[in-house]
Short mmCIF file of C-alpha atoms and ligand atoms in Angstrom, two decimals:
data_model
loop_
_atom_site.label_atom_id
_atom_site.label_comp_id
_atom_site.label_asym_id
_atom_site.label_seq_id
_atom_site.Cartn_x
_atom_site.Cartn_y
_atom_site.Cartn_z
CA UNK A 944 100.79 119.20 91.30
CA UNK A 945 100.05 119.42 95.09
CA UNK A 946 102.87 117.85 97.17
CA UNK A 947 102.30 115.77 100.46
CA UNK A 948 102.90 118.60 101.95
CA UNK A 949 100.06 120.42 101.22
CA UNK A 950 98.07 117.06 102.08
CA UNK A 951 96.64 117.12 105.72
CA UNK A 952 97.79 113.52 107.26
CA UNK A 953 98.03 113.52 110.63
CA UNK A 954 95.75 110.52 111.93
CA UNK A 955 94.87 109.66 108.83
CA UNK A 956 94.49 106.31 106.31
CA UNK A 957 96.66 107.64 103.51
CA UNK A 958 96.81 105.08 100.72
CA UNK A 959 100.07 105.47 99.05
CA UNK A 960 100.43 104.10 95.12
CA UNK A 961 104.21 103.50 95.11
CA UNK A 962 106.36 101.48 92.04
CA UNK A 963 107.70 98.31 93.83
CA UNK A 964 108.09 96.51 91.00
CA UNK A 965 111.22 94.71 91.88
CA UNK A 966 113.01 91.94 89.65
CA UNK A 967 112.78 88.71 91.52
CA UNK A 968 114.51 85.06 91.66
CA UNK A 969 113.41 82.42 93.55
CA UNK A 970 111.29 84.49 96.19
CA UNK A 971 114.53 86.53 96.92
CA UNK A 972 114.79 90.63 95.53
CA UNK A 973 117.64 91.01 92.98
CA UNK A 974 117.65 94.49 92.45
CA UNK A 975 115.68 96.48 95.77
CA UNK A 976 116.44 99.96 93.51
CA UNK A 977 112.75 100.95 93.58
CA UNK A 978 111.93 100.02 97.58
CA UNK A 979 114.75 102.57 98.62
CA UNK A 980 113.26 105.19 96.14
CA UNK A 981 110.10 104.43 97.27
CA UNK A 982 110.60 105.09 101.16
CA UNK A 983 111.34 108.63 101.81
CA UNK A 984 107.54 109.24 101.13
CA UNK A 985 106.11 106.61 103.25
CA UNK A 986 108.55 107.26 106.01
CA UNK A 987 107.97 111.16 105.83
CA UNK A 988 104.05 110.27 105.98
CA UNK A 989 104.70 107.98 108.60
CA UNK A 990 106.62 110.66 110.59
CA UNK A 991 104.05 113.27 110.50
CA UNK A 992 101.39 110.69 112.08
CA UNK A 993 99.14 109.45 108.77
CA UNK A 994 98.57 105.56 108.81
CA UNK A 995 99.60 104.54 105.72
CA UNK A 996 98.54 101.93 103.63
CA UNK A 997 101.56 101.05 101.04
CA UNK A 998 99.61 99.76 97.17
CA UNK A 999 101.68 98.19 94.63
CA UNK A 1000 102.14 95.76 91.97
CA UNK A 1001 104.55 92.67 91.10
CA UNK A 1002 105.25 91.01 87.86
CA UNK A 1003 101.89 90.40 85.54
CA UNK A 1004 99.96 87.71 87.64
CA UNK A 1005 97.08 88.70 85.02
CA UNK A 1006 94.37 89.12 87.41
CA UNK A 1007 94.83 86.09 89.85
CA UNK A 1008 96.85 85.22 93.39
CA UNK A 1009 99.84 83.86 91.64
CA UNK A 1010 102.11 83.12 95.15
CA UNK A 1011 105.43 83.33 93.57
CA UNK A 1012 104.38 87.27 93.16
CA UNK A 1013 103.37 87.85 96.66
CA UNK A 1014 104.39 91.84 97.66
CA UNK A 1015 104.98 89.23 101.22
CA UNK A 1016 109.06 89.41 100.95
CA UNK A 1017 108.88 93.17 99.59
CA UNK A 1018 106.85 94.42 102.53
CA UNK A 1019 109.59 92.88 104.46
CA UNK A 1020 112.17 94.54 102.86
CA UNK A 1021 111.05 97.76 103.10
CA UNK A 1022 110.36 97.36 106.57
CA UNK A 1023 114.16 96.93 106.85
CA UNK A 1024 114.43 99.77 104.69
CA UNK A 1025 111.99 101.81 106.97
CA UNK A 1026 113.68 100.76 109.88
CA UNK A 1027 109.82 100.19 111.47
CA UNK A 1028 107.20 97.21 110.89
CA UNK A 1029 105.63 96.48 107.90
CA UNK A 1030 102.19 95.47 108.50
CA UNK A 1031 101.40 92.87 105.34
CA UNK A 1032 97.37 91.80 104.18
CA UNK A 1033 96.95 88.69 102.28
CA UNK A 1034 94.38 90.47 100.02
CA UNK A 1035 94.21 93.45 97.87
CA UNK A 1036 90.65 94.67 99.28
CA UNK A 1037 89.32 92.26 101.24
CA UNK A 1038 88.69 90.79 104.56
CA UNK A 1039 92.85 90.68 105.66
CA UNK A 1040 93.30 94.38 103.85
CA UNK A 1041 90.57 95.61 106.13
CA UNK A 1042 91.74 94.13 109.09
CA UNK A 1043 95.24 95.25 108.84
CA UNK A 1044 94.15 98.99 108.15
CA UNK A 1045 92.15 98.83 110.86
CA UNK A 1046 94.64 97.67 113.36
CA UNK A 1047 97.24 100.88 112.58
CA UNK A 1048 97.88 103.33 114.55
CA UNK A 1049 99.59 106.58 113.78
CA UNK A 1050 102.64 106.41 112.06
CA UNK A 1051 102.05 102.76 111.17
CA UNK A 1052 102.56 101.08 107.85
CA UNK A 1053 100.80 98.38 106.26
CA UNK A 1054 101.15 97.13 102.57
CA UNK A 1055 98.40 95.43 100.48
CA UNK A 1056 99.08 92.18 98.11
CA UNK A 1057 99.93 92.68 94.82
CA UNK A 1058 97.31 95.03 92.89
CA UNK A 1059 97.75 92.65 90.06
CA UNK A 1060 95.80 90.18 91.77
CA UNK A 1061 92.77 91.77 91.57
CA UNK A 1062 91.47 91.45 87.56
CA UNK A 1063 90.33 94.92 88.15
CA UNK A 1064 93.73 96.95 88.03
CA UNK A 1065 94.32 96.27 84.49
CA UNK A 1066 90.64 95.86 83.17
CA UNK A 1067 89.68 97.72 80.07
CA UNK A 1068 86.26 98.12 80.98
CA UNK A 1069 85.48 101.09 83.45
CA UNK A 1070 82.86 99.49 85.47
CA UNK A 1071 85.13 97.01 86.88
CA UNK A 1072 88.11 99.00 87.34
CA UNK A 1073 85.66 101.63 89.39
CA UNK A 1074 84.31 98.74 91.41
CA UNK A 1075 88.34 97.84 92.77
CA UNK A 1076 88.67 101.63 93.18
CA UNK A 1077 85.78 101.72 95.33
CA UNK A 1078 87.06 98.90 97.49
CA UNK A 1079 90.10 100.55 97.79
CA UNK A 1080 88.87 103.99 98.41
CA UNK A 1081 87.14 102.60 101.81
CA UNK A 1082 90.54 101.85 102.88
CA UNK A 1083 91.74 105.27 103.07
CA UNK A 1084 90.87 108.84 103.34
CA UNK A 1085 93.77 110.20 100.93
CA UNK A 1086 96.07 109.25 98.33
CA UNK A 1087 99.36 110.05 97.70
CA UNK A 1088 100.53 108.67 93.65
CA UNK A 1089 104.26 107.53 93.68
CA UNK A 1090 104.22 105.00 91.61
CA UNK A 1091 106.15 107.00 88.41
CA UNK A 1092 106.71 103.57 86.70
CA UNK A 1093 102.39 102.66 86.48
CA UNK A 1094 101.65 106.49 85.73
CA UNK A 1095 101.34 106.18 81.82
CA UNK A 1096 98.59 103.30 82.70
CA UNK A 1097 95.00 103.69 83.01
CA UNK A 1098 94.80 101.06 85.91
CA UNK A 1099 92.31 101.24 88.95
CA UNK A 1100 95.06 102.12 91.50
CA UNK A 1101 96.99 105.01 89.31
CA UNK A 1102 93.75 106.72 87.83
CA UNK A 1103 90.55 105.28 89.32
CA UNK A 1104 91.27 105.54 93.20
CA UNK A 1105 92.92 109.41 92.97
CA UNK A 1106 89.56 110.47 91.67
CA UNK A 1107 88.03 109.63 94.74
CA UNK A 1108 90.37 110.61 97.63
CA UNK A 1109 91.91 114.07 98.05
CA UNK A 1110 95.57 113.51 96.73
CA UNK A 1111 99.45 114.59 95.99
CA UNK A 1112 101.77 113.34 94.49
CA UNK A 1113 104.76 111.73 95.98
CA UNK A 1114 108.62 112.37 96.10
CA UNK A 1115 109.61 109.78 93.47
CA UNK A 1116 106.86 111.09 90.87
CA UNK A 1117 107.89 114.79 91.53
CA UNK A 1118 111.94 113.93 91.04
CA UNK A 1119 110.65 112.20 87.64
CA UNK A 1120 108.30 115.50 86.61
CA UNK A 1121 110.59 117.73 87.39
CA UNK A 1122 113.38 116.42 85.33
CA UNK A 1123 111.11 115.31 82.26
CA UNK A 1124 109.97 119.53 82.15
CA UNK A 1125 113.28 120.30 82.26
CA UNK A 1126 114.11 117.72 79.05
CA UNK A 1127 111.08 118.71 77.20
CA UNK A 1128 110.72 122.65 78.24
CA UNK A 1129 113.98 124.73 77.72
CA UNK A 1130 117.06 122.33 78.07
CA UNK A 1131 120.40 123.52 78.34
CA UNK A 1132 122.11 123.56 74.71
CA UNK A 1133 123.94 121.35 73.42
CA UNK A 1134 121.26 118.63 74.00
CA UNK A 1135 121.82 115.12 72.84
CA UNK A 1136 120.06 112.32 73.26
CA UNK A 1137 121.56 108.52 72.94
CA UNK A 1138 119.32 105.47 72.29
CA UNK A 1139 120.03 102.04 72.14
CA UNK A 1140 118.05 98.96 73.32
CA UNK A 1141 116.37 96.47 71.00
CA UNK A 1142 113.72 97.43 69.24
CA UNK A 1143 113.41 100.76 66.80
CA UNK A 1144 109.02 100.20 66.77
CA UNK A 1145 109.09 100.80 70.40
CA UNK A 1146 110.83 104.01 69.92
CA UNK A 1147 109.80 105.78 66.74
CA UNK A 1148 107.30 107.98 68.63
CA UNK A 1149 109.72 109.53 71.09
CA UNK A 1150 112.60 109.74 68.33
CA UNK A 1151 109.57 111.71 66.06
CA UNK A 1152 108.85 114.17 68.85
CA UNK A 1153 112.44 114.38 70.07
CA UNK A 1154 113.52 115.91 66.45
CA UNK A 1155 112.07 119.14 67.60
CA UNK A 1156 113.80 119.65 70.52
CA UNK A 1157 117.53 118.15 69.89
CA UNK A 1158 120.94 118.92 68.72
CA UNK A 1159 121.95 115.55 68.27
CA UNK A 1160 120.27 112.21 67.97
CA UNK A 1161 122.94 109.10 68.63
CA UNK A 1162 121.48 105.67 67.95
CA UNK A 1163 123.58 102.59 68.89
CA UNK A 1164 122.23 99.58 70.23
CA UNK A 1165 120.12 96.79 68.37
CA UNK A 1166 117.97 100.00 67.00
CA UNK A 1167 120.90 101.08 65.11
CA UNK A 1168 121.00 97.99 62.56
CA UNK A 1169 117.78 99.58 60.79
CA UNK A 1170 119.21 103.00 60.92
CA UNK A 1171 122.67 101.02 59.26
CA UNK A 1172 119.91 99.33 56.73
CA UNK A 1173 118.11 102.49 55.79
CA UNK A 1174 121.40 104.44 54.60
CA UNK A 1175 122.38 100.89 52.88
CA UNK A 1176 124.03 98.61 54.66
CA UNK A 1177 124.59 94.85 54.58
CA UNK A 1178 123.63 94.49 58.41
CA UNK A 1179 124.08 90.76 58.01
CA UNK A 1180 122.28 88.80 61.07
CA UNK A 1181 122.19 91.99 62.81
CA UNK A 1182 118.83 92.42 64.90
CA UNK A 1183 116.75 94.10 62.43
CA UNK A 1184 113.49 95.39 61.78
CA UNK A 1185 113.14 95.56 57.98
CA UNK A 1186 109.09 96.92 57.71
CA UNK A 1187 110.53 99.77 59.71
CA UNK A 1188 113.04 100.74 57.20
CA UNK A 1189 110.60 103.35 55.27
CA UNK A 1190 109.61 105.00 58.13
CA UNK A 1191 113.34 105.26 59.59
CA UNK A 1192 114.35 106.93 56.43
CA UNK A 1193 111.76 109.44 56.89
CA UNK A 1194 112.85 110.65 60.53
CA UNK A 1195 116.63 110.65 58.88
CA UNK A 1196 115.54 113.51 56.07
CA UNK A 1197 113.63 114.97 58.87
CA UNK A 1198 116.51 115.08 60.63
CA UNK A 1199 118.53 116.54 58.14
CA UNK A 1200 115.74 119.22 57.55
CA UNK A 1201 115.58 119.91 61.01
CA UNK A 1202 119.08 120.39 61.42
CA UNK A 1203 119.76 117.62 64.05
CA UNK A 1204 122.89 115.91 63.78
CA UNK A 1205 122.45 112.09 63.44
CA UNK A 1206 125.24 110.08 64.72
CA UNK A 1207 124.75 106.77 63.89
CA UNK A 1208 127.91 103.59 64.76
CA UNK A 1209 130.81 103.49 62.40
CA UNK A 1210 132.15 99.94 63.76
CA UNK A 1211 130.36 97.11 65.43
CA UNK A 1212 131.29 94.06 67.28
CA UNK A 1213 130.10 91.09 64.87
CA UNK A 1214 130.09 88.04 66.52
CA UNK A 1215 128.90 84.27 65.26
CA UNK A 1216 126.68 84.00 68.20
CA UNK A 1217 125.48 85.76 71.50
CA UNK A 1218 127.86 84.39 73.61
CA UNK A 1219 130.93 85.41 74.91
CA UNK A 1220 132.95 82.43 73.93
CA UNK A 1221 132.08 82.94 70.38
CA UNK A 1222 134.15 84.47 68.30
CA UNK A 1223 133.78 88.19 67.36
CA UNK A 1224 135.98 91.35 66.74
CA UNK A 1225 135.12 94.61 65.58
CA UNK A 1226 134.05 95.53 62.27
CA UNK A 1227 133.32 98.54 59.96
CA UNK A 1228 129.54 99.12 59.48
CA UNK A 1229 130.62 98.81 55.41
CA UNK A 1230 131.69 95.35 56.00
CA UNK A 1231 129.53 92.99 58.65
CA UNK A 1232 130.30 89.51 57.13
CA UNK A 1233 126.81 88.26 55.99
CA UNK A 1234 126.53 85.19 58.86
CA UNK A 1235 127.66 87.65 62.21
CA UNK A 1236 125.52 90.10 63.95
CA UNK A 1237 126.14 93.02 65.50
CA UNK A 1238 126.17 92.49 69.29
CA UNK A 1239 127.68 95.91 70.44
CA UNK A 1240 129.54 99.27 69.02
CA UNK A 1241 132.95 99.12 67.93
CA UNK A 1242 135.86 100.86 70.20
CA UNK A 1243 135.79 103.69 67.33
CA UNK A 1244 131.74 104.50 67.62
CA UNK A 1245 132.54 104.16 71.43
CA UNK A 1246 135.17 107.45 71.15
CA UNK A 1247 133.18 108.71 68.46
CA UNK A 1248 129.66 108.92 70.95
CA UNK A 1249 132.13 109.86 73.91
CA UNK A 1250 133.47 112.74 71.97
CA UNK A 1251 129.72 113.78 70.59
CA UNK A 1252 128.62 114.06 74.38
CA UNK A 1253 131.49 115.88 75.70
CA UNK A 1254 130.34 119.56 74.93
CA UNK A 1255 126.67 118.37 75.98
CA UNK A 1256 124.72 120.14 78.80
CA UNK A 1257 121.95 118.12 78.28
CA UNK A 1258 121.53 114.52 77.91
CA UNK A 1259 118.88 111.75 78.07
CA UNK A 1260 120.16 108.21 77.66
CA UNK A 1261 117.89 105.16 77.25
CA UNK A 1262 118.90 101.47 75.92
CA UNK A 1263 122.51 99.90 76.46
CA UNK A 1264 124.63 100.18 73.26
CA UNK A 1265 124.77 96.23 73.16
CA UNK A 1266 124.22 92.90 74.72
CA UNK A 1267 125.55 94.20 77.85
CA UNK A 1268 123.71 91.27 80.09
CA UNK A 1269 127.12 89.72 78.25
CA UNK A 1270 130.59 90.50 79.43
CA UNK A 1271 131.77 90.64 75.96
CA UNK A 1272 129.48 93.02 74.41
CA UNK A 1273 129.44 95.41 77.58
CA UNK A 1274 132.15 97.82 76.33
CA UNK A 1275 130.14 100.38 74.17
CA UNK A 1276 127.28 100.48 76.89
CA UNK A 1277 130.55 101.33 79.49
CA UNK A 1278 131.66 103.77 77.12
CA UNK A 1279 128.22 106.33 76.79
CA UNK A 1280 127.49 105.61 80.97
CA UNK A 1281 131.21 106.46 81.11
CA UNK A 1282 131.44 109.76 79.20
CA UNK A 1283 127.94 110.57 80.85
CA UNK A 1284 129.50 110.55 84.28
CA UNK A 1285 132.48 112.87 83.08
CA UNK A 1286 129.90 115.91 82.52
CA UNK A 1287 130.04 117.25 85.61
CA UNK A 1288 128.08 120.83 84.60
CA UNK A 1289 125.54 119.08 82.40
CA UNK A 1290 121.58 117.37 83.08
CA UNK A 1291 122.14 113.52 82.44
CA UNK A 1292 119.26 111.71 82.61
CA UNK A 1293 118.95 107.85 82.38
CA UNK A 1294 115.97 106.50 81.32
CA UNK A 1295 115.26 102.88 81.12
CA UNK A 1296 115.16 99.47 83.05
CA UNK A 1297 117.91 97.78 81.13
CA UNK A 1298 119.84 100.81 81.16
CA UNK A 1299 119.46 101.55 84.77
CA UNK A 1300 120.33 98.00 85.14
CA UNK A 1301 123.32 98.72 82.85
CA UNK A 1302 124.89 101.12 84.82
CA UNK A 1303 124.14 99.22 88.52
CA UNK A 1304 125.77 96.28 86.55
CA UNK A 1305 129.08 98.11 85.53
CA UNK A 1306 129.03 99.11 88.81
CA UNK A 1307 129.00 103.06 87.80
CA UNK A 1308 128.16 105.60 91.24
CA UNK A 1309 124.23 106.57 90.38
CA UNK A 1310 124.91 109.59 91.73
CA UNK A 1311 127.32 110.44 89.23
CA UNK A 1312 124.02 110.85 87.26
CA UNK A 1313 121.70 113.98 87.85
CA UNK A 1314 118.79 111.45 87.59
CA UNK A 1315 118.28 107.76 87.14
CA UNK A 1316 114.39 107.14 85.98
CA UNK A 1317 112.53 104.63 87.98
CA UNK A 1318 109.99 104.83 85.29
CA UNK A 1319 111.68 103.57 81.84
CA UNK A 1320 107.62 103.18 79.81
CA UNK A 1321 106.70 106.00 81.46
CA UNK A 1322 109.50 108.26 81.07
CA UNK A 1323 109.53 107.72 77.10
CA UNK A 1324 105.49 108.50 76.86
CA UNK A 1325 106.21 111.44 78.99
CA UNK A 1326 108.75 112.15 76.07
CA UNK A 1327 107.20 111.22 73.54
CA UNK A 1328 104.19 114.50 74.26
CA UNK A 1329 101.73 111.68 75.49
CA UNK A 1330 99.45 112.73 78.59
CA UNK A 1331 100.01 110.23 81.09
CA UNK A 1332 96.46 109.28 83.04
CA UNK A 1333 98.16 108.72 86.30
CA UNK A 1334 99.97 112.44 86.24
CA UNK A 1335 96.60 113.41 84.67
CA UNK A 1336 94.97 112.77 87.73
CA UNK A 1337 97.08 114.05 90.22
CA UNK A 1338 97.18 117.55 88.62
CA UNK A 1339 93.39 117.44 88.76
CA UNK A 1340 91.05 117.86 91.96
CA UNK A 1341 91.46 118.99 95.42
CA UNK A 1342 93.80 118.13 98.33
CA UNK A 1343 92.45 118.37 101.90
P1 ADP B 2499 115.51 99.88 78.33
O1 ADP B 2499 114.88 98.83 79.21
O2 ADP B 2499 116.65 100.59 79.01
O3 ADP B 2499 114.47 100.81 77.76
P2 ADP B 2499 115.42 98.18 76.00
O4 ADP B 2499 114.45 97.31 76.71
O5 ADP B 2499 114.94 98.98 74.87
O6 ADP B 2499 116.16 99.14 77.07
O7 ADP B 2499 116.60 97.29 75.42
C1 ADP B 2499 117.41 96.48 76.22
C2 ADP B 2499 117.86 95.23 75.52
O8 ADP B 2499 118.43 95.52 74.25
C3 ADP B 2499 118.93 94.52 76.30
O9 ADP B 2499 118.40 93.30 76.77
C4 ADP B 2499 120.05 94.30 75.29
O10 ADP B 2499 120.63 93.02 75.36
C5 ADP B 2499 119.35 94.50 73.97
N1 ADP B 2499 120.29 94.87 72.92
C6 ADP B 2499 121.09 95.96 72.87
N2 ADP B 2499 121.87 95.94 71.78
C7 ADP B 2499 121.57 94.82 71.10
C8 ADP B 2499 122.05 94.23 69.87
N3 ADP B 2499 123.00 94.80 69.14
N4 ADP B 2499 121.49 93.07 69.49
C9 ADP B 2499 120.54 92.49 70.25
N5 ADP B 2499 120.04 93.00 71.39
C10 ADP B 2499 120.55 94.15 71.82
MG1 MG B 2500 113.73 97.05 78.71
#
């Protein structure tokens, strides 16, 4: 993939697809992760002279100006973040987007509203995703894809437009390709990967494909109460997922053939109700009474997953361990971002917006990480051997 680097800028209207997808309350920014990984590529743009002309997307306004997701207090963050004006249009491709392109000058920024607006992102039929590429091709003259979090979606801004600008790809999309080789090409041995997180349909595919290239699976997590079911288990009102019970069996023997250690938990929390005030206390998977669920691991699965990642030199990590967004069931989710941070020789990878969350939330250094994904969709297609259309497209055609 060609790099901005090797993208000729200077003076130029560089339309740059970034992921500023940023959990909101009120019309305030909870979490402004994703507008401080998205600025070192519009500020190194910036500095070598391109006008650039910031594209993102906000929540799932479906196709219509919903004004609670305005990009308006996002393009004013990241002109903090930039340290230099952010120039904001009140359309995706109209009259305002024009006019604010047109007024930069070199090393300007401006951002567009919310892509979402437009029904044309997201459309499933070609004609009318081409026609919002087309309007957004006239207001540039290259394109740089950064958005890593929109990349496994066919959408007008991540696999239309590209097609019809010279292009590279961005910083945050080559961090994210560069680690995802590394995971799925020759990883350093042992290899583990954890997952957790609620549902086990979401994540067959990338468990499937990650049996060839592990040592060691380790499922906690709502995910796990299947797993629990499928060797047997009375999971009482554990989360579970009974019509995937079959197919969960099947990835166990092909564990087994494959000779990848599954490590599933060995005690849960089980707990009358989600919420902390309710009472719950660790259990042994062999006896969850029949009216509590399984809200976390249990402090023994905790030193058991701890002591299964502590050879590791290679980890990926996606879904918390338990209801972490609780105080109460946070402890097994501490644990694994806990014995992650103690590898200091090995590739740990977090994958994930609850788990990246997760570890912001416990209040973990990131960079105690190798790499926290900005991308968690995208990261798992990459993962799971899907082509992604947006990296598709950026590997594809020339830069000027
Ligand atoms: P990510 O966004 O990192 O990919 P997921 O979206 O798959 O993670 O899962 C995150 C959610 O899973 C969290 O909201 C968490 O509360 C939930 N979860 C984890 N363990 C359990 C459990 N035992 N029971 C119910 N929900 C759970
Ligand atoms: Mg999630």
């Amino acid at each position: 993939m060609r790099t901005i680097d090797d993208l000729d800028v200077g003076g130029q209207r560089v339309l740059v697809r970034s992921d500023l997808n940023v959990p909101m309350e009120d019309g305030r920014i909870t979490d402004d992760g994703r507008v401080h990984a998205s600025a070192p590529t519009i500020a190194a743009l910036a500095e070598r002279g391109a006008r650039v002309v910031v594209c993102a997307h906000l929540g799932r306004p479906k196709g219509t100006a919903v004004p609670e997701l305005s990009l308006q207090p996002v393009a004013e963050r990241l002109g903090e973040v930039l340290g230099r004006g952010v120039r904001f249009a009140r359309d995706v491709a109209g009259d305002d987007a024009r006019a604010a392109v047109d007024q930069l000058r070199d090393g300007e920024v401006a951002m567009l509203e919310n892509l979402r607006f437009e029904p044309g992102e997201e459309s499933k039929d070609e004609a009318e995703r081409e026609q919002l590429a087309d309007r957004l091709a006239a207001l540039g003259d290259r394109y740089v894809g950064d958005g890593f979090g929109a990349v496994h979606r066919k959408h007008a801004s991540v696999y239309d437009l590209p097609r019809r600008l010279p292009h590279a790809a961005g910083k945050v999309v080559l961090d994210e390709v560069r680690v995802l080789r590394e995971l799925t090409g020759d990883p350093k041995r042992p290899y583990a990967v954890v997952l957790g997180g609620a549902k086990v349909s979401d994540k067959i595919a990338v468990i499937t494909n990650l049996l060839g290239t592990v040592d060691r699976l380790i499922i906690g997590g709502g995910m796990a109460y299947t797993f629990l079911a499928a060797r047997g288990h009375d999971v009482g009102n554990s989360m579970l997922e009974g019509e995937q019970i079959d197919q969960v069996r099947g990835l166990m023997e092909d564990a087994e053939r494959r000779g990848v250690e599954l490590v599933l938990p060995v005690d849960v929390v089980a707990t009358t109700e989600l919420d902390t005030k309710a009472p719950h206390e660790p259990v042994p998977v062999e006896a969850i009474p029949a009216d509590r669920e399984g809200a976390d691991i249990g402090p023994r699965t905790s030193r058991l997953f701890a002591d299964k990642l502590s050879d590791t030199r290679t980890v990926f990590w996606n879904g918390p361990m338990g209801v972490f967004e609780l105080d109460a069931f946070a402890d097994g989710t501490r644990a694994v971002a806990e014995a992650l941070t103690r590898l200091d020789e090995a590739l740990t990878v977090v994958g994930g917006g609850d788990s990246a969350a997760a570890v912001r939330k416990l209040g973990l250094p990131e960079d105690a990480f190798s790499h926290i994904s900005t991308g968690g969709g995208a990261s798992l297609e990459y993962l799971e051997g899907k082509t992604l259309p947006g990296l598709t497209v950026l590997e594809e055609g020339g830069a000027a």
